[in-house]
Amino acid sequence: MKKNEISILGSGLIGSLLSIYMKKRGLDVNVYEKRPDNRKGQYQEEGRSINMALSDRGWNALEKAGLKEKVLTLTIPMYGRKIHDEHGKTSFIPYGKEGQAIYSISRGRFNQLLVDEAEKLGVNMFFGHKVEDVDLRTNELTITDANGSQEKIFSNVIIGSDGAYSALRNAMLKQVRFNYKQEYITHGYKELSIPPTEDGEFAMDPNALHIWPRGSFMLIALPNPNKSFTCTLFLPFDGERVCFENIRDEKDVTSIFETYFDDAYKIMPNLKEEYFKNPTSALINIECYPWMLKSALLIGDASHAMVPFYGQGMNCGFEDCFILDELVEKFGTNAWELVFAKFQKKRKKDTDAICQLAMENFEEMRNEVSDPKFLIRKKIEAKLHSLYPKDWIPLYTMVTFSNMPYSEAYAQGKLQEKIMDKVMSSPLISQNWDKLDYEDILYQMDKAKAV
Ligand SMILES: Cc1cc2nc3c(=O)[nH]c(=O)nc-3n(C[C@H](O)[C@H](O)[C@H](O)COP(=O)(O)OP(=O)(O)OC[C@H]3O[C@@H](n4cnc5c(N)ncnc54)[C@H](O)[C@@H]3O)c2cc1C
């Protein structure tokens, strides 16, 4: 039987970055991926997001792996949200201070880069190798290759970065006292596109994340380097007037888009074809604990899949890799149980916090951003941040543009939210927001923190 030092399940974004970290620690690293090699042209996204937003926590982890500069060339900065109302009027809400941005990147291209870099370092990548089962008593993997042959592989260490439907987690589920919770939300998503204009340009501002918030549903769009945009339509599956179940033919698609997203509709020539060709995918939140059993560990979406409304799933998974590597650096490569125990203890409260924030942010994205008061609220918080940069940091900034533990960001964000709710309840706030007693708002915050 083949014997591995370390086996990583899944070569998605998290598994491939982790394999780079582990190889750099001098280990013999083997990655098993059930899909074919996506660098060979047969790759299908299978309804997973085509492009995604990379932010500070992700950059931090990439920088430590020496990859920041290479990845930067694949990205497009988005400095804020561009909100489209039902009449096609737009308004811009910056994400942070001037120059702060989140970065749009193609999932497929990014994954290819990480796999290339891993292979250059000497990571053994096995594509078309599906992990069928993991025996946690003997540390044996049962793997089927692309020809259908099965083999058993022993591994000292097993790390499951095999996503929301993890095979390693399935094996852990059979253990006593393993907690597991999964929740599908009411909404699903479908990816669509806005191609470049006839003269080969972006059809909208490329340096923004575009949102068409419509209460119980929304459309968003992120730019791609080929001057197209990938749009994601989030709708309830059923039970509402506008829902996937009620869109049955091209007439329905046209009617929904003309009514609610008319400015986007005009620049989506392939809409009707794409709508029926592209899959409708579900959105899941997964929490489980413990994440380890002896020398096996879950990481990334396998341990904490979240809904995508804070744009943090991948960033959080990259931060997992960063933190795990710090522990390996501290305790060495012969103390895996200790490293894994410390990792899950440190990290669980933070991933719980970001899973919760991701759920809550859905409401903000699809509904609140279209309220003129939301813009005022953001302006007041930006002013507070510029006056007291250390004492008042908007929640979005703490999550997206800092490496503060998510649980601390969550706690501070909740205190700030209460104070801001009070500030916003003044009937004249739209007129006098600039003349507020900002020092008093900070005083309220200090008082709340002291309790
Ligand atoms: C619509 C949408 C938009 C998103 N946008 C963002 C965003 O803007 N920013 C952000 O940070 N995050 C975003 N996310 C979240 C992000 O996609 C995930 O958090 C991230 O991809 C998790 O990476 P992973 O490597 O843990 O899992 P995955 O990407 O799921 O990778 C798991 C890998 O394991 C392989 N695998 C699975 N089972 C097996 C098996 N039995 N044997 C072998 N291999 C196996 C799979 O083929 C896959 O390659 C979004 C998610 C969605 C759904």
Short mmCIF file of N, CA and C and ligand atoms in Angstrom, two decimals, residues 9-15 32-35 48-49 51-54 107 129-132 161-167 189 191 222 232 234 283 299-302 308 311-316, ligand 1:
data_model
loop_
_atom_site.label_atom_id
_atom_site.label_comp_id
_atom_site.label_asym_id
_atom_site.label_seq_id
_atom_site.Cartn_x
_atom_site.Cartn_y
_atom_site.Cartn_z
N LEU A 9 -7.23 16.55 0.45
CA LEU A 9 -8.36 16.17 -0.40
C LEU A 9 -8.92 17.44 -1.05
N GLY A 10 -8.93 17.47 -2.39
CA GLY A 10 -9.48 18.62 -3.12
C GLY A 10 -8.42 19.63 -3.49
N SER A 11 -8.38 19.98 -4.79
CA SER A 11 -7.42 21.01 -5.22
C SER A 11 -8.17 22.28 -5.61
N GLY A 12 -9.22 22.60 -4.86
CA GLY A 12 -9.90 23.88 -5.05
C GLY A 12 -8.96 25.00 -4.59
N LEU A 13 -9.51 26.17 -4.41
CA LEU A 13 -8.66 27.31 -4.04
C LEU A 13 -7.94 27.06 -2.72
N ILE A 14 -8.64 26.48 -1.77
CA ILE A 14 -8.05 26.32 -0.44
C ILE A 14 -7.04 25.16 -0.43
N GLY A 15 -7.42 24.04 -1.04
CA GLY A 15 -6.50 22.88 -1.06
C GLY A 15 -5.21 23.22 -1.78
N TYR A 32 -5.40 15.00 -3.85
CA TYR A 32 -6.33 14.17 -4.63
C TYR A 32 -7.55 15.00 -5.01
N GLU A 33 -7.78 15.11 -6.32
CA GLU A 33 -8.87 15.96 -6.82
C GLU A 33 -9.75 15.12 -7.74
N LYS A 34 -11.05 15.13 -7.48
CA LYS A 34 -11.93 14.25 -8.27
C LYS A 34 -12.14 14.75 -9.71
N ARG A 35 -12.01 16.04 -9.93
CA ARG A 35 -12.22 16.56 -11.30
C ARG A 35 -10.99 16.34 -12.17
N ARG A 48 -20.78 26.86 -10.05
CA ARG A 48 -20.12 27.62 -8.98
C ARG A 48 -19.71 28.97 -9.55
N SER A 49 -19.53 29.97 -8.63
CA SER A 49 -19.30 31.33 -9.11
C SER A 49 -18.10 31.38 -10.05
N ASN A 51 -16.57 34.32 -11.11
CA ASN A 51 -15.56 35.23 -10.57
C ASN A 51 -15.93 35.58 -9.13
N MET A 52 -14.93 36.03 -8.40
CA MET A 52 -15.17 36.29 -7.00
C MET A 52 -14.36 37.46 -6.51
N ALA A 53 -14.69 37.92 -5.30
CA ALA A 53 -14.03 39.10 -4.75
C ALA A 53 -12.97 38.67 -3.74
N LEU A 54 -11.77 39.14 -4.01
CA LEU A 54 -10.63 38.83 -3.14
C LEU A 54 -10.36 40.07 -2.28
N ARG A 107 -12.39 32.55 -10.89
CA ARG A 107 -12.11 31.37 -10.05
C ARG A 107 -11.23 30.36 -10.81
N HIS A 129 -9.00 11.82 -9.39
CA HIS A 129 -8.88 10.87 -8.26
C HIS A 129 -9.91 11.24 -7.20
N LYS A 130 -10.95 10.46 -7.14
CA LYS A 130 -12.03 10.76 -6.20
C LYS A 130 -11.83 9.99 -4.89
N VAL A 131 -11.88 10.73 -3.79
CA VAL A 131 -11.80 10.07 -2.48
C VAL A 131 -13.19 9.54 -2.17
N GLU A 132 -13.30 8.21 -2.10
CA GLU A 132 -14.61 7.58 -1.85
C GLU A 132 -14.90 7.50 -0.37
N SER A 161 -9.87 19.51 2.31
CA SER A 161 -10.28 20.82 1.76
C SER A 161 -11.17 20.48 0.56
N ASP A 162 -12.08 19.54 0.77
CA ASP A 162 -12.89 19.03 -0.33
C ASP A 162 -14.30 19.62 -0.34
N GLY A 163 -14.41 20.85 0.20
CA GLY A 163 -15.60 21.64 -0.03
C GLY A 163 -16.83 21.25 0.77
N ALA A 164 -17.94 21.89 0.41
CA ALA A 164 -19.18 21.79 1.19
C ALA A 164 -19.71 20.34 1.30
N TYR A 165 -19.34 19.48 0.34
CA TYR A 165 -19.86 18.11 0.39
C TYR A 165 -18.71 17.13 0.68
N SER A 166 -17.87 17.51 1.62
CA SER A 166 -16.62 16.84 1.94
C SER A 166 -16.73 15.34 2.26
N ALA A 167 -15.85 14.56 1.65
CA ALA A 167 -15.80 13.11 1.94
C ALA A 167 -15.20 12.88 3.33
N TYR A 189 -29.17 30.78 -6.94
CA TYR A 189 -28.56 31.76 -7.85
C TYR A 189 -28.33 31.15 -9.22
N GLU A 191 -25.97 32.18 -12.85
CA GLU A 191 -24.98 33.10 -13.43
C GLU A 191 -25.34 33.45 -14.87
N LEU A 222 -19.91 41.45 -11.55
CA LEU A 222 -18.48 41.70 -11.29
C LEU A 222 -17.73 41.68 -12.62
N THR A 232 -24.77 37.64 -11.30
CA THR A 232 -25.41 36.58 -10.52
C THR A 232 -26.80 37.05 -10.12
N PHE A 234 -29.90 36.42 -7.85
CA PHE A 234 -30.33 35.72 -6.63
C PHE A 234 -31.84 35.86 -6.51
N LEU A 283 -27.85 27.52 -2.22
CA LEU A 283 -26.86 28.14 -1.32
C LEU A 283 -26.97 27.52 0.06
N ILE A 299 -10.88 21.79 6.62
CA ILE A 299 -10.49 23.20 6.44
C ILE A 299 -11.32 23.80 5.29
N GLY A 300 -11.43 25.14 5.25
CA GLY A 300 -12.17 25.79 4.17
C GLY A 300 -13.66 25.44 4.23
N ASP A 301 -14.30 25.38 3.06
CA ASP A 301 -15.74 25.10 3.01
C ASP A 301 -16.11 23.75 3.64
N ALA A 302 -15.19 22.82 3.68
CA ALA A 302 -15.50 21.51 4.28
C ALA A 302 -15.88 21.68 5.76
N PRO A 308 -22.80 33.47 0.15
CA PRO A 308 -21.74 34.32 -0.41
C PRO A 308 -21.90 35.83 -0.20
N GLY A 311 -18.85 37.95 0.61
CA GLY A 311 -17.67 37.73 -0.24
C GLY A 311 -16.47 37.26 0.58
N GLN A 312 -16.70 36.36 1.54
CA GLN A 312 -15.62 35.98 2.45
C GLN A 312 -15.28 34.49 2.46
N GLY A 313 -16.06 33.63 1.79
CA GLY A 313 -15.81 32.18 1.90
C GLY A 313 -14.38 31.81 1.55
N MET A 314 -13.93 32.25 0.38
CA MET A 314 -12.55 31.94 -0.04
C MET A 314 -11.55 32.70 0.83
N ASN A 315 -11.84 33.97 1.11
CA ASN A 315 -10.91 34.76 1.93
C ASN A 315 -10.72 34.13 3.30
N CYS A 316 -11.83 33.64 3.86
CA CYS A 316 -11.79 33.00 5.16
C CYS A 316 -11.00 31.67 5.08
C1 LIG B 1 -22.15 32.22 -5.85
C2 LIG B 1 -20.93 32.24 -4.98
C3 LIG B 1 -20.14 33.37 -4.94
C4 LIG B 1 -19.01 33.41 -4.11
N1 LIG B 1 -18.27 34.55 -4.07
C5 LIG B 1 -17.21 34.63 -3.23
C6 LIG B 1 -16.43 35.83 -3.17
O1 LIG B 1 -16.70 36.80 -3.88
N2 LIG B 1 -15.39 35.87 -2.30
C7 LIG B 1 -15.07 34.81 -1.49
O2 LIG B 1 -14.12 34.92 -0.70
N3 LIG B 1 -15.78 33.66 -1.54
C8 LIG B 1 -16.84 33.55 -2.38
N4 LIG B 1 -17.56 32.39 -2.46
C9 LIG B 1 -17.18 31.24 -1.59
C10 LIG B 1 -16.06 30.42 -2.23
O3 LIG B 1 -16.47 30.00 -3.50
C11 LIG B 1 -15.75 29.22 -1.35
O4 LIG B 1 -15.65 29.59 0.00
C12 LIG B 1 -14.43 28.59 -1.79
O5 LIG B 1 -14.50 28.20 -3.12
C13 LIG B 1 -14.10 27.39 -0.90
O6 LIG B 1 -12.99 26.75 -1.39
P1 LIG B 1 -12.68 25.24 -0.99
O7 LIG B 1 -11.39 24.94 -1.69
O8 LIG B 1 -12.77 25.08 0.48
O9 LIG B 1 -13.87 24.40 -1.60
P2 LIG B 1 -14.25 24.14 -3.17
O10 LIG B 1 -13.99 25.37 -3.96
O11 LIG B 1 -15.60 23.58 -3.14
O12 LIG B 1 -13.18 23.04 -3.59
C14 LIG B 1 -13.28 21.71 -3.16
C15 LIG B 1 -12.53 20.84 -4.14
O13 LIG B 1 -12.57 19.50 -3.67
C16 LIG B 1 -12.90 18.62 -4.74
N5 LIG B 1 -13.55 17.45 -4.15
C17 LIG B 1 -14.77 17.40 -3.55
N6 LIG B 1 -15.04 16.15 -3.13
C18 LIG B 1 -13.98 15.41 -3.46
C19 LIG B 1 -13.67 14.02 -3.30
N7 LIG B 1 -14.51 13.17 -2.71
N8 LIG B 1 -12.46 13.59 -3.75
C20 LIG B 1 -11.58 14.43 -4.35
N9 LIG B 1 -11.85 15.74 -4.56
C21 LIG B 1 -13.02 16.22 -4.11
C22 LIG B 1 -13.82 19.45 -5.62
O14 LIG B 1 -13.85 18.95 -6.94
C23 LIG B 1 -13.18 20.83 -5.53
O15 LIG B 1 -12.19 21.02 -6.50
C24 LIG B 1 -18.68 32.30 -3.30
C25 LIG B 1 -19.46 31.15 -3.34
C26 LIG B 1 -20.59 31.11 -4.17
C27 LIG B 1 -21.43 29.88 -4.19
#
